[in-house]
């Protein structure tokens, strides 16, 4: 299909409805209107100095609002007005043309304040195809949606804007003329004559100076012309940037590769410093819908996404890029929690604080109302919900594609935070020596974790998957700021593939906001460095929460070549939604590369909500973690989290029993520090030094196979001094 001819000074095509003096509205026939006759200098001056009332879209609350617009010398300004039928500001000298109003039919308005300025030199214009009275002025900072009273007025405004920008460029292109520039050598001549130099020598010196000046002037002129050329193409480039950034057509079957949440971070940055009225910024979601429905935008189909991209960068691949969990013929997982037996009673935080004034806070037991029916050990395994990313990374490494391997590892590191969205209840704090195991044949992995220290509280985990092993420990250091609490994780996570390549990273900071007043929510922020032992490393930046930020929870990062330091790929997305990547064809990258590249690839997308939602906002994967499947209980050690009574009572909705058991176990928990000081050590994990990571020493799955749990005390049973002594002896043996 033949590309449409573009107007040289505007992004409007010559066959677009409403262009030219004889244009008709979209409802008329589709004939191409005749072009406007050329204007004289006097007519051009009048045509590019216009004023009138336009209706500007503000937001869904205020809708279309009248504004007084003035176009003069390539600059479009506008002012707020309250009663458009009574206001017509005076026009200086009578040379300004009024569009849509008669010069003497309205009373003059005084003291109008300019609230918006648009420089046409870096702007472009677009007409609406669904409304023949609407058009857009697209700038680097925002898009003005404007509407006239009639089709004729829209044509007049568009022609005036095009002519004003044309005149601005013509004036700039004639700004330097070598014939108009001169310099004098009289002072040099006088000085050389005073020194007694001959006329021939003086003339030779003047010729040399003139030649050098001419060469310098030619270089400056070339640079100036390059600058003007850049400005001439800047509006179209910026329009494409804005339109691509507002594309939000994403559904289950067709994933578009440019998303509004990612691009609007750049848009929001410009909007904060926009010289237009910030209280009336165009609503981004409405703006995206308008432009998407009305204009022929460029979209990139998801069918040209992961698998196609992989084929273009690596040898033939098998179908391992699906994140769906295959059904297991061995184990059927539950899809909902048990129905509660009792009706839960709400708890007032203020009443709790009042009832415990003056008491030892270390002995205050929070009710189970603030807990979810999972332990922190099970939460560790929840980070591996999207373990298929590591399976995919392993396959890429086998084919020699190290870049796609680290990109999938980075996506996995971000996906660990997806389940924290909306999770307002805290997990149960494990007892010292408490363990948790998970075996998911359908995912090809088995996981084991243990609480290895009570003070400070440290949990260690180990997981084996398809061609990889993952281990680490985690300690949280908290800071209370009154209205919020900051959790800083300490510890390293290690991922090792069977071919010897390893990656290490640490988690970022988590802040829980509005603890006292307002809606409680959490945010993750900071920098995550994923270091590998081979060619690549990755840096991910989790954006910090801001009340003025329209697009929170963003993650951006780069993959670096460790030898050259070049940026090989870009990652962008949100930790609660999805992650995309762009592989750079060259080693240079601009700030907006993730929005301008056309080969964005979806690496990971969060799973949908469960069919049976819970009060705790558990994911479908989290609902299965505390389940005791048929035949499992006989295999579990007495230290497994599934056997913890208060947690089980809470899951079953037996809240009174859950509170009683929690109080009993809290008393036992306070003895853990003394037990640890007396030489207790973990059974399944060890570390070589105080600063090293706890590592799995083996033996658990073998003991499980034999159902031999000697040395594993019943930590959830009744507690006595004798049992404390027995546990201490077992820990030393």
XYZ file of C-alpha atoms in Angstrom:
733
model
C 0.000 0.000 0.000
C 1.335 3.426 -0.950
C 2.270 5.572 2.005
C 0.264 8.772 2.344
C 1.969 12.018 1.398
C 2.839 14.095 4.434
C 2.651 17.851 4.699
C 6.254 19.079 4.962
C 5.645 21.174 8.076
C 3.096 19.125 9.963
C 2.250 15.561 10.823
C -1.187 15.946 9.148
C -1.428 14.130 5.859
C -2.570 15.981 2.801
C -5.559 13.670 2.464
C -6.645 14.088 6.045
C -10.153 15.564 6.481
C -10.157 19.212 7.433
C -6.861 20.151 5.781
C -6.935 23.045 3.337
C -9.347 25.929 2.841
C -11.916 23.879 1.008
C -11.925 20.955 3.426
C -15.029 19.084 4.423
C -15.836 17.177 7.599
C -15.365 13.407 7.856
C -19.056 12.909 7.301
C -18.747 14.284 3.767
C -17.324 12.471 0.769
C -13.773 11.194 0.907
C -12.448 13.392 -1.917
C -9.127 15.103 -1.329
C -9.766 18.819 -0.754
C -8.008 21.430 -2.833
C -4.888 22.923 -1.326
C -5.035 26.474 -0.052
C -3.685 29.230 -2.370
C -0.346 30.753 -1.346
C -0.518 33.713 1.017
C 1.180 37.051 0.581
C 3.575 38.389 3.215
C 0.859 40.674 4.594
C -1.704 37.877 4.649
C 0.818 35.517 6.265
C 1.530 37.988 9.062
C -2.174 38.321 9.762
C -2.816 34.584 9.418
C -0.125 33.677 11.942
C -1.352 36.226 14.514
C -4.722 34.906 15.551
C -6.828 34.664 18.678
C -10.054 33.054 19.748
C -11.845 30.816 22.229
C -11.093 27.092 22.240
C -12.407 24.438 24.588
C -9.624 22.508 26.329
C -10.108 19.055 27.836
C -9.069 19.144 31.500
C -10.172 15.943 33.251
C -13.230 13.770 33.842
C -14.386 15.964 36.706
C -14.335 19.301 34.852
C -14.578 18.145 31.252
C -14.187 20.756 28.496
C -13.330 24.258 29.723
C -13.159 27.466 27.606
C -9.768 29.118 27.249
C -8.660 32.256 25.418
C -5.914 31.249 22.954
C -3.519 33.679 21.247
C -1.099 32.651 18.480
C 1.722 35.115 17.817
C 5.269 34.738 16.450
C 5.282 30.952 16.655
C 4.073 30.802 20.262
C 0.603 29.644 21.371
C -0.555 30.950 24.757
C -3.832 30.552 26.603
C -5.629 32.059 29.576
C -8.473 30.993 31.827
C -11.839 32.669 31.281
C -15.078 32.179 33.167
C -17.748 33.528 30.804
C -16.701 33.148 27.165
C -19.756 34.960 25.858
C -18.690 38.152 27.674
C -14.912 38.053 27.264
C -12.822 39.089 24.283
C -9.424 40.527 25.285
C -8.257 43.562 23.328
C -6.234 42.908 20.168
C -3.231 45.170 19.777
C -3.239 47.348 16.673
C -6.219 45.541 15.163
C -3.882 43.363 13.035
C -4.710 40.106 14.836
C -7.319 37.891 13.231
C -10.092 36.541 15.476
C -11.361 33.016 14.822
C -14.932 32.183 15.698
C -15.879 35.586 17.113
C -16.511 39.093 15.816
C -14.076 41.756 16.823
C -16.603 44.257 18.133
C -19.344 41.977 19.410
C -17.823 41.172 22.791
C -16.620 43.371 25.594
C -12.880 43.488 26.235
C -11.520 41.516 29.171
C -8.691 42.937 31.241
C -6.079 41.309 33.453
C -6.166 37.786 32.027
C -3.207 35.742 33.225
C -1.371 33.430 30.841
C -1.443 29.905 32.281
C -0.032 27.938 29.352
C 2.653 28.446 26.709
C 3.287 26.149 23.730
C 6.224 26.674 21.363
C 5.124 25.497 17.940
C 8.698 24.881 16.815
C 8.777 21.704 18.942
C 5.091 20.781 18.566
C 2.959 18.871 16.104
C -0.750 18.839 15.333
C -3.266 16.105 14.737
C -6.938 16.185 13.810
C -9.508 13.897 15.374
C -11.161 11.432 13.023
C -14.216 10.795 15.180
C -15.020 14.431 16.022
C -14.697 16.981 13.206
C -14.425 19.846 15.712
C -11.575 18.450 17.777
C -7.797 18.510 17.244
C -4.606 17.915 19.244
C -1.472 19.957 19.873
C 1.257 17.480 20.811
C 4.263 18.770 22.762
C 7.160 17.001 24.499
C 5.487 17.526 27.872
C 1.830 16.821 27.216
C -0.947 16.695 24.646
C -3.551 19.473 24.507
C -6.976 18.252 23.408
C -8.826 21.220 21.926
C -12.295 21.681 20.462
C -13.842 24.451 18.383
C -17.434 25.567 17.921
C -17.521 24.595 14.245
C -15.722 22.611 11.559
C -14.766 25.852 9.823
C -13.053 27.145 12.961
C -11.012 23.962 13.304
C -9.778 24.309 9.717
C -8.828 27.937 10.384
C -6.918 27.080 13.562
C -5.013 24.217 11.939
C -4.019 26.416 8.988
C -2.885 29.173 11.334
C -0.794 26.758 13.430
C 0.859 25.238 10.350
C 1.580 28.665 8.871
C 2.980 29.979 12.170
C 5.369 27.086 12.531
C 6.386 27.386 8.871
C 7.143 31.059 9.275
C 9.137 30.359 12.435
C 11.414 27.909 10.615
C 11.808 30.196 7.597
C 12.843 33.082 9.827
C 15.333 30.898 11.677
C 16.865 29.505 8.502
C 17.715 33.041 7.346
C 19.278 34.052 10.617
C 22.897 33.865 9.418
C 24.153 35.417 6.221
C 27.884 35.506 5.490
C 27.478 38.714 3.466
C 25.922 40.459 6.474
C 28.820 39.537 8.736
C 32.080 41.458 8.613
C 35.066 42.260 10.762
C 37.808 44.859 10.712
C 41.595 44.478 10.699
C 42.305 48.190 11.197
C 43.661 47.739 14.704
C 45.930 44.926 13.547
C 47.118 47.017 10.583
C 47.861 50.039 12.838
C 49.811 47.892 15.269
C 51.888 46.279 12.516
C 52.607 49.660 10.884
C 53.789 50.967 14.241
C 56.258 48.088 14.339
C 57.588 49.132 10.932
C 56.401 46.098 8.946
C 55.948 46.373 5.195
C 52.643 46.666 3.331
C 53.063 43.327 1.556
C 53.577 41.498 4.855
C 50.544 43.223 6.417
C 48.273 42.230 3.499
C 49.431 38.610 3.724
C 48.566 38.572 7.429
C 45.105 40.038 6.718
C 44.437 37.359 4.075
C 45.422 34.603 6.514
C 43.127 35.994 9.227
C 40.236 36.378 6.767
C 40.673 32.819 5.530
C 40.677 31.428 9.094
C 37.607 33.463 10.010
C 35.736 32.313 6.904
C 36.496 28.680 7.678
C 35.356 29.107 11.281
C 32.212 30.886 10.129
C 31.416 28.063 7.683
C 31.698 25.503 10.490
C 29.411 27.505 12.742
C 26.887 27.885 9.956
C 26.903 24.127 9.300
C 26.258 23.440 12.960
C 23.452 25.960 13.004
C 21.827 24.403 9.964
C 22.086 20.959 11.585
C 20.343 22.388 14.628
C 17.538 23.806 12.503
C 17.218 20.508 10.680
C 16.899 18.694 13.994
C 14.186 21.088 15.138
C 12.350 20.497 11.877
C 12.088 16.756 12.516
C 11.698 16.966 16.301
C 7.881 17.448 16.384
C 7.199 14.296 14.369
C 9.645 12.283 16.473
C 8.139 13.579 19.688
C 4.628 12.863 18.467
C 5.558 9.287 17.757
C 7.145 9.074 21.200
C 3.996 10.400 22.887
C 1.626 8.187 20.950
C 3.678 5.052 21.493
C 3.969 5.859 25.175
C 0.209 6.057 25.597
C -0.580 2.719 23.941
C -2.332 0.458 26.436
C -3.982 -2.264 24.363
C -3.060 -5.364 26.278
C -5.266 -8.418 26.846
C -4.860 -12.144 27.440
C -4.557 -13.123 23.778
C -2.817 -10.072 22.320
C -0.022 -8.533 24.411
C 1.097 -5.203 23.007
C 4.766 -4.494 23.460
C 4.548 -0.820 24.405
C 2.659 -0.097 27.623
C 1.258 3.086 29.115
C 2.467 2.328 32.642
C 6.077 2.247 31.461
C 6.096 5.163 29.067
C 4.095 7.479 31.273
C 6.955 7.597 33.754
C 8.736 9.745 31.191
C 5.488 11.582 30.468
C 4.934 12.194 34.158
C 8.457 13.565 34.552
C 7.771 16.163 31.880
C 4.359 16.954 33.334
C 5.805 17.878 36.708
C 7.764 20.696 35.094
C 5.223 21.633 32.435
C 4.501 25.324 32.019
C 0.836 24.553 31.429
C -1.665 24.381 34.287
C -0.807 21.305 36.312
C -4.256 21.169 37.932
C -5.794 20.408 34.560
C -3.445 17.788 33.159
C -5.081 15.531 30.635
C -6.168 12.308 32.181
C -3.758 9.727 30.808
C -6.222 6.904 30.542
C -8.791 8.984 28.652
C -6.086 10.405 26.437
C -4.851 6.943 25.508
C -8.366 5.792 24.660
C -9.010 8.853 22.509
C -5.821 8.567 20.515
C -6.070 4.805 20.224
C -9.595 4.924 18.793
C -9.083 7.834 16.449
C -5.637 7.561 14.953
C -3.799 4.973 12.929
C -1.197 4.059 15.523
C 1.539 1.495 15.160
C 1.209 -1.581 17.358
C 3.476 -4.566 17.763
C 1.810 -7.943 18.025
C 2.675 -10.269 20.856
C 2.843 -13.151 18.417
C 6.173 -11.663 17.433
C 7.226 -11.792 21.053
C 9.211 -14.276 23.047
C 9.399 -17.330 20.827
C 9.889 -15.388 17.583
C 12.497 -13.185 19.189
C 14.325 -16.179 20.536
C 14.375 -17.786 17.122
C 16.013 -14.694 15.693
C 18.785 -14.688 18.287
C 19.512 -18.342 18.912
C 19.285 -21.806 17.365
C 16.062 -23.748 17.194
C 14.280 -23.864 20.536
C 11.827 -26.266 22.024
C 8.605 -25.008 23.591
C 9.853 -24.123 27.069
C 8.704 -20.515 27.209
C 5.318 -21.059 28.777
C 4.739 -20.067 32.370
C 1.628 -22.202 32.779
C 1.819 -24.933 35.401
C 1.240 -28.319 33.843
C -1.379 -30.421 35.598
C 0.143 -33.173 37.687
C -1.446 -36.597 37.680
C 0.080 -37.200 41.120
C -1.069 -34.213 43.145
C -4.245 -32.182 42.915
C -3.858 -28.760 44.536
C -6.663 -26.974 46.283
C -8.102 -23.754 44.876
C -9.664 -22.267 48.034
C -9.197 -22.121 51.788
C -11.561 -23.989 54.102
C -14.764 -22.172 54.984
C -14.377 -20.458 58.391
C -16.075 -22.171 61.303
C -16.451 -19.001 63.365
C -17.270 -15.429 62.462
C -14.171 -13.291 62.739
C -14.257 -10.332 65.086
C -12.521 -7.119 64.143
C -9.750 -5.756 66.330
C -9.079 -2.074 66.953
C -5.395 -1.209 66.910
C -6.004 1.823 69.132
C -7.843 -0.238 71.738
C -4.965 -2.711 71.739
C -2.465 0.080 72.330
C -4.646 1.496 75.115
C -5.016 -1.885 76.851
C -1.267 -2.487 76.840
C -0.015 0.903 78.033
C 2.724 0.386 80.602
C 3.217 -3.305 79.838
C 6.337 -5.018 78.576
C 5.799 -4.933 74.813
C 7.993 -7.991 74.318
C 5.371 -10.004 76.205
C 2.391 -8.588 74.307
C 0.920 -11.156 71.910
C -0.804 -9.717 68.848
C -4.103 -11.432 68.013
C -4.239 -13.683 64.945
C -6.467 -11.061 63.309
C -3.249 -9.427 62.085
C -1.826 -12.691 60.672
C -2.334 -14.643 57.482
C -2.383 -18.475 57.608
C 1.202 -18.807 56.356
C 4.578 -18.730 58.063
C 7.594 -16.743 56.939
C 9.194 -20.013 55.809
C 6.300 -20.601 53.423
C 6.604 -17.016 52.206
C 10.171 -17.838 51.172
C 8.857 -20.549 48.888
C 6.238 -18.169 47.500
C 9.104 -16.279 45.867
C 9.521 -19.294 43.557
C 6.011 -19.148 42.120
C 7.448 -18.231 38.719
C 10.258 -20.806 38.743
C 9.579 -21.491 35.048
C 11.713 -18.400 34.383
C 14.722 -20.254 35.778
C 13.861 -23.328 33.710
C 13.786 -21.078 30.666
C 17.087 -19.453 31.645
C 18.687 -22.879 31.944
C 17.556 -23.824 28.433
C 18.886 -20.580 27.005
C 22.261 -21.211 28.614
C 22.405 -24.677 27.085
C 21.998 -23.052 23.662
C 24.740 -20.511 24.381
C 22.440 -17.496 24.752
C 23.856 -16.008 27.968
C 22.105 -12.675 27.456
C 18.608 -14.159 27.473
C 19.623 -16.261 30.465
C 20.397 -13.260 32.668
C 17.302 -11.424 31.399
C 15.121 -14.288 32.630
C 17.028 -14.409 35.917
C 16.353 -10.690 36.367
C 12.656 -11.197 35.606
C 12.576 -13.968 38.215
C 14.182 -11.680 40.815
C 11.460 -9.068 40.197
C 8.602 -11.597 40.135
C 9.307 -12.501 43.772
C 7.615 -9.245 44.809
C 4.405 -9.738 42.809
C 2.604 -11.650 45.569
C 3.051 -8.825 48.102
C 0.441 -6.657 46.376
C -2.538 -6.230 48.710
C -1.128 -8.537 51.393
C -1.880 -6.506 54.519
C -1.528 -9.297 57.107
C 1.812 -10.491 58.462
C 2.947 -14.123 58.271
C 3.530 -16.138 61.429
C 6.981 -15.840 62.929
C 8.494 -19.363 62.865
C 9.753 -21.032 66.017
C 13.444 -21.782 66.330
C 14.112 -24.978 64.390
C 10.808 -24.833 62.499
C 11.009 -26.155 58.933
C 8.952 -26.225 55.765
C 9.175 -28.466 52.741
C 7.459 -28.232 49.352
C 7.597 -30.769 46.555
C 5.974 -29.745 43.283
C 6.594 -32.400 40.607
C 4.479 -30.401 38.168
C 6.976 -27.555 38.475
C 9.976 -29.857 38.597
C 11.231 -28.535 41.926
C 11.482 -29.287 45.618
C 12.117 -26.743 48.334
C 13.218 -26.813 51.958
C 13.674 -24.049 54.530
C 14.506 -23.765 58.221
C 14.632 -21.051 60.840
C 18.300 -21.115 61.782
C 18.480 -18.237 64.267
C 16.015 -16.523 66.574
C 17.979 -13.417 67.533
C 18.620 -12.078 65.005
C 15.835 -13.880 63.151
C 17.384 -15.657 60.147
C 15.740 -18.138 57.789
C 17.635 -20.255 55.273
C 16.268 -22.027 52.219
C 17.384 -24.399 49.472
C 15.586 -25.313 46.250
C 16.397 -27.678 43.393
C 14.841 -27.232 39.955
C 15.285 -28.365 36.381
C 18.984 -27.745 35.827
C 19.502 -25.247 38.652
C 19.837 -24.811 42.416
C 18.775 -21.809 44.466
C 19.697 -21.029 48.067
C 20.077 -18.156 50.487
C 19.281 -16.772 53.897
C 17.296 -13.732 54.966
C 17.429 -11.411 57.937
C 15.257 -8.322 58.293
C 16.319 -5.114 60.022
C 13.375 -2.836 60.740
C 13.080 0.899 61.324
C 9.851 2.381 62.685
C 9.001 5.888 61.441
C 5.634 6.379 63.158
C 3.298 6.170 60.172
C 5.451 3.615 58.348
C 7.932 0.837 58.961
C 11.003 0.154 56.826
C 12.296 -3.378 56.358
C 15.877 -3.752 55.128
C 16.757 -7.327 54.119
C 20.233 -8.615 54.866
C 21.586 -11.671 53.101
C 22.540 -13.038 49.703
C 20.501 -15.150 47.306
C 22.480 -17.482 45.056
C 21.404 -19.210 41.855
C 23.633 -21.862 40.307
C 23.004 -23.628 37.010
C 24.255 -27.115 36.285
C 26.776 -25.738 33.778
C 28.526 -23.800 36.560
C 27.205 -20.279 35.893
C 26.078 -18.554 39.088
C 24.245 -15.341 39.939
C 23.952 -13.542 43.265
C 21.746 -10.676 44.436
C 20.196 -9.141 47.532
C 16.621 -8.015 47.999
C 15.603 -4.352 48.047
C 14.028 -2.352 50.867
C 10.329 -2.765 51.679
C 8.342 0.028 53.312
C 4.858 -0.456 54.771
C 2.920 2.817 54.779
C -0.121 4.164 56.701
C 0.204 1.942 59.767
C -1.881 4.272 61.938
C -4.070 6.321 59.601
C -5.097 5.579 56.037
C -5.065 2.511 53.822
C -2.112 0.257 54.509
C 0.062 -0.593 51.528
C 3.641 -1.654 50.861
C 6.236 -0.570 48.338
C 9.600 -1.978 47.344
C 12.389 0.414 46.449
C 16.134 0.516 46.016
C 18.759 -0.921 43.697
C 19.228 -4.619 43.051
C 22.555 -5.739 41.600
C 22.593 -9.198 40.007
C 26.215 -10.227 39.614
C 27.242 -13.218 37.507
C 30.496 -15.123 37.356
C 30.692 -14.956 33.561
C 29.939 -12.369 30.884
C 26.953 -10.353 32.129
C 25.663 -8.547 35.189
C 22.403 -6.676 35.727
C 21.319 -3.604 37.685
C 17.632 -3.081 38.541
C 16.201 0.103 40.020
C 12.956 -0.180 42.000
C 11.280 3.207 42.000
C 10.563 4.773 45.390
C 6.984 5.656 46.274
C 5.844 9.259 45.834
C 2.382 10.726 46.420
C 2.760 12.785 43.236
C 3.792 9.801 41.143
C 1.117 8.592 38.739
C 2.929 5.356 37.956
C 4.364 3.757 41.088
C 5.950 0.331 41.443
C 8.106 0.714 38.372
C 11.287 -1.245 37.777
C 13.944 -0.264 35.255
C 17.328 -1.787 34.631
C 20.173 -2.641 32.300
C 22.262 -5.687 31.499
C 25.973 -4.869 31.251
C 28.806 -6.661 29.549
C 31.366 -7.016 32.335
C 34.355 -6.871 30.004
C 33.397 -3.813 27.934
C 30.909 -2.151 30.280
C 28.438 -1.748 27.405
C 24.693 -1.875 28.012
C 23.472 -4.910 26.110
C 19.793 -4.926 27.081
C 17.155 -2.905 28.885
C 14.450 -4.085 31.280
C 11.359 -2.125 32.173
C 8.096 -2.926 33.896
C 6.343 -3.081 37.243
C 6.995 -5.497 40.052
C 3.252 -6.094 40.484
C 2.453 -6.651 36.797
C 5.050 -7.578 34.169
C 8.606 -7.154 32.904
C 9.657 -6.417 29.319
C 13.113 -6.399 27.778
C 14.757 -4.756 24.802
C 17.962 -6.197 23.392
C 20.134 -3.472 21.910
C 21.452 -3.978 18.411
C 24.314 -1.606 19.171
C 26.131 -0.703 22.334
C 24.679 2.797 22.655
C 21.376 3.471 24.327
C 19.332 6.597 24.964
C 17.217 7.457 27.968
C 14.016 6.594 26.116
C 15.302 3.455 24.448
C 12.792 1.189 26.127
C 9.979 3.164 24.540
C 11.479 3.673 21.113
C 12.749 0.148 20.442
C 10.298 -1.952 18.489
C 11.457 -5.363 19.662
C 10.221 -5.207 23.261
C 9.799 -8.754 24.540
C 7.520 -9.864 27.345
C 9.607 -11.820 29.851
C 7.139 -12.234 32.688
C 3.554 -11.356 33.497
C 1.821 -11.790 36.831
C -0.765 -14.551 37.092
C -4.399 -13.588 37.413
C -6.282 -13.489 40.744
C -7.609 -16.761 42.223
C -11.086 -18.019 41.448
C -11.899 -17.968 45.162
C -10.456 -14.772 46.705
C -9.615 -14.704 50.403
C -9.594 -12.024 53.060
C -5.810 -12.246 53.051
C -5.493 -11.610 49.278
C -3.569 -14.838 48.826
C -2.561 -15.796 45.297
C -3.641 -19.101 43.765
C -0.155 -20.418 44.475
C -0.146 -19.221 48.102
C -3.486 -20.960 48.782
C -1.758 -24.314 48.170
C 1.248 -23.770 50.451
C -0.327 -24.760 53.786
C -2.329 -27.649 52.362
C -1.733 -31.165 53.705
C -2.393 -33.375 50.722
C -3.391 -37.039 51.181
C -0.487 -39.119 52.455
C 1.720 -36.089 53.224
C 1.229 -35.814 56.977
C 2.903 -39.172 57.651
C 6.029 -38.006 55.813
C 6.434 -34.622 57.514
C 8.805 -33.995 60.429
C 7.262 -32.654 63.652
C 8.890 -29.288 62.900
C 6.993 -28.570 59.655
C 4.965 -25.346 59.498
C 1.862 -27.200 58.299
C 1.644 -28.818 61.755
C 1.680 -25.531 63.643
C -1.635 -25.463 65.531
C -2.342 -21.718 65.715
C -1.721 -21.341 61.997
C -3.986 -24.317 61.213
C -6.755 -22.999 63.458
C -6.590 -19.624 61.738
C -6.875 -21.233 58.315
C -9.941 -23.200 59.464
C -11.571 -20.078 60.905
C -11.318 -21.179 64.562
C -10.152 -17.829 65.837
C -10.515 -18.358 69.597
C -8.406 -21.512 69.507
C -5.920 -19.827 67.202
C -5.400 -16.972 69.659
C -4.979 -19.367 72.565
C -2.424 -21.481 70.720
C -0.563 -18.415 69.507
C -0.251 -17.147 73.079
C 1.094 -20.540 74.189
C 3.655 -20.742 71.407
C 4.731 -17.135 71.988
C 5.744 -18.099 75.520
C 7.768 -20.951 74.117
C 9.306 -18.652 71.540
C 10.727 -16.427 74.285
C 12.804 -19.373 75.499
C 14.465 -19.723 72.081
C 17.060 -17.050 72.738
C 18.243 -18.841 75.874
C 18.290 -22.123 73.940
C 20.389 -20.543 71.187
C 22.838 -19.083 73.688
C 23.307 -22.528 75.224
C 24.748 -23.880 71.978
C 21.751 -24.742 69.828
C 22.511 -24.955 66.098
C 20.354 -25.712 63.036
C 20.011 -29.309 61.921
C 19.949 -28.926 58.133
C 21.972 -25.776 57.389
C 25.484 -24.568 58.216
C 27.713 -21.609 57.462
C 31.476 -21.365 57.536
C 31.659 -17.917 59.182
C 29.450 -15.264 60.735
C 29.409 -13.276 57.489
C 28.807 -16.198 55.119
C 25.509 -17.596 53.850
C 23.803 -20.599 55.415
C 23.965 -23.558 53.026
C 22.059 -26.808 52.981
C 24.216 -29.702 54.212
C 21.923 -32.438 52.922
C 20.187 -35.340 54.588
C 16.618 -34.021 54.826
C 15.106 -35.769 51.826
C 16.920 -38.979 52.722
C 15.482 -38.821 56.254
C 12.076 -38.131 54.793
C 12.362 -41.186 52.564
C 13.151 -43.329 55.612
C 10.742 -41.341 57.836
C 13.521 -41.090 60.366
C 13.126 -37.856 62.328
C 15.404 -38.617 65.252
C 16.730 -35.372 66.668
C 13.693 -33.358 65.475
C 11.793 -32.347 68.636
C 8.073 -31.679 68.710
C 8.454 -27.931 68.918
C 4.692 -27.322 68.711
C 3.862 -29.607 71.659
C 3.540 -28.748 75.326
C 6.635 -27.023 76.687
C 8.384 -27.805 79.971
C 11.831 -27.495 81.453
C 12.452 -31.179 80.714
C 11.576 -30.748 77.064
C 13.851 -27.714 76.944
C 16.740 -29.792 78.272
C 15.986 -32.570 75.790
C 15.891 -30.153 72.905
C 19.190 -28.671 74.007
C 20.796 -32.094 74.173
C 19.436 -33.000 70.740
C 20.843 -29.801 69.258
C 24.320 -30.611 70.606
C 24.295 -34.189 69.418
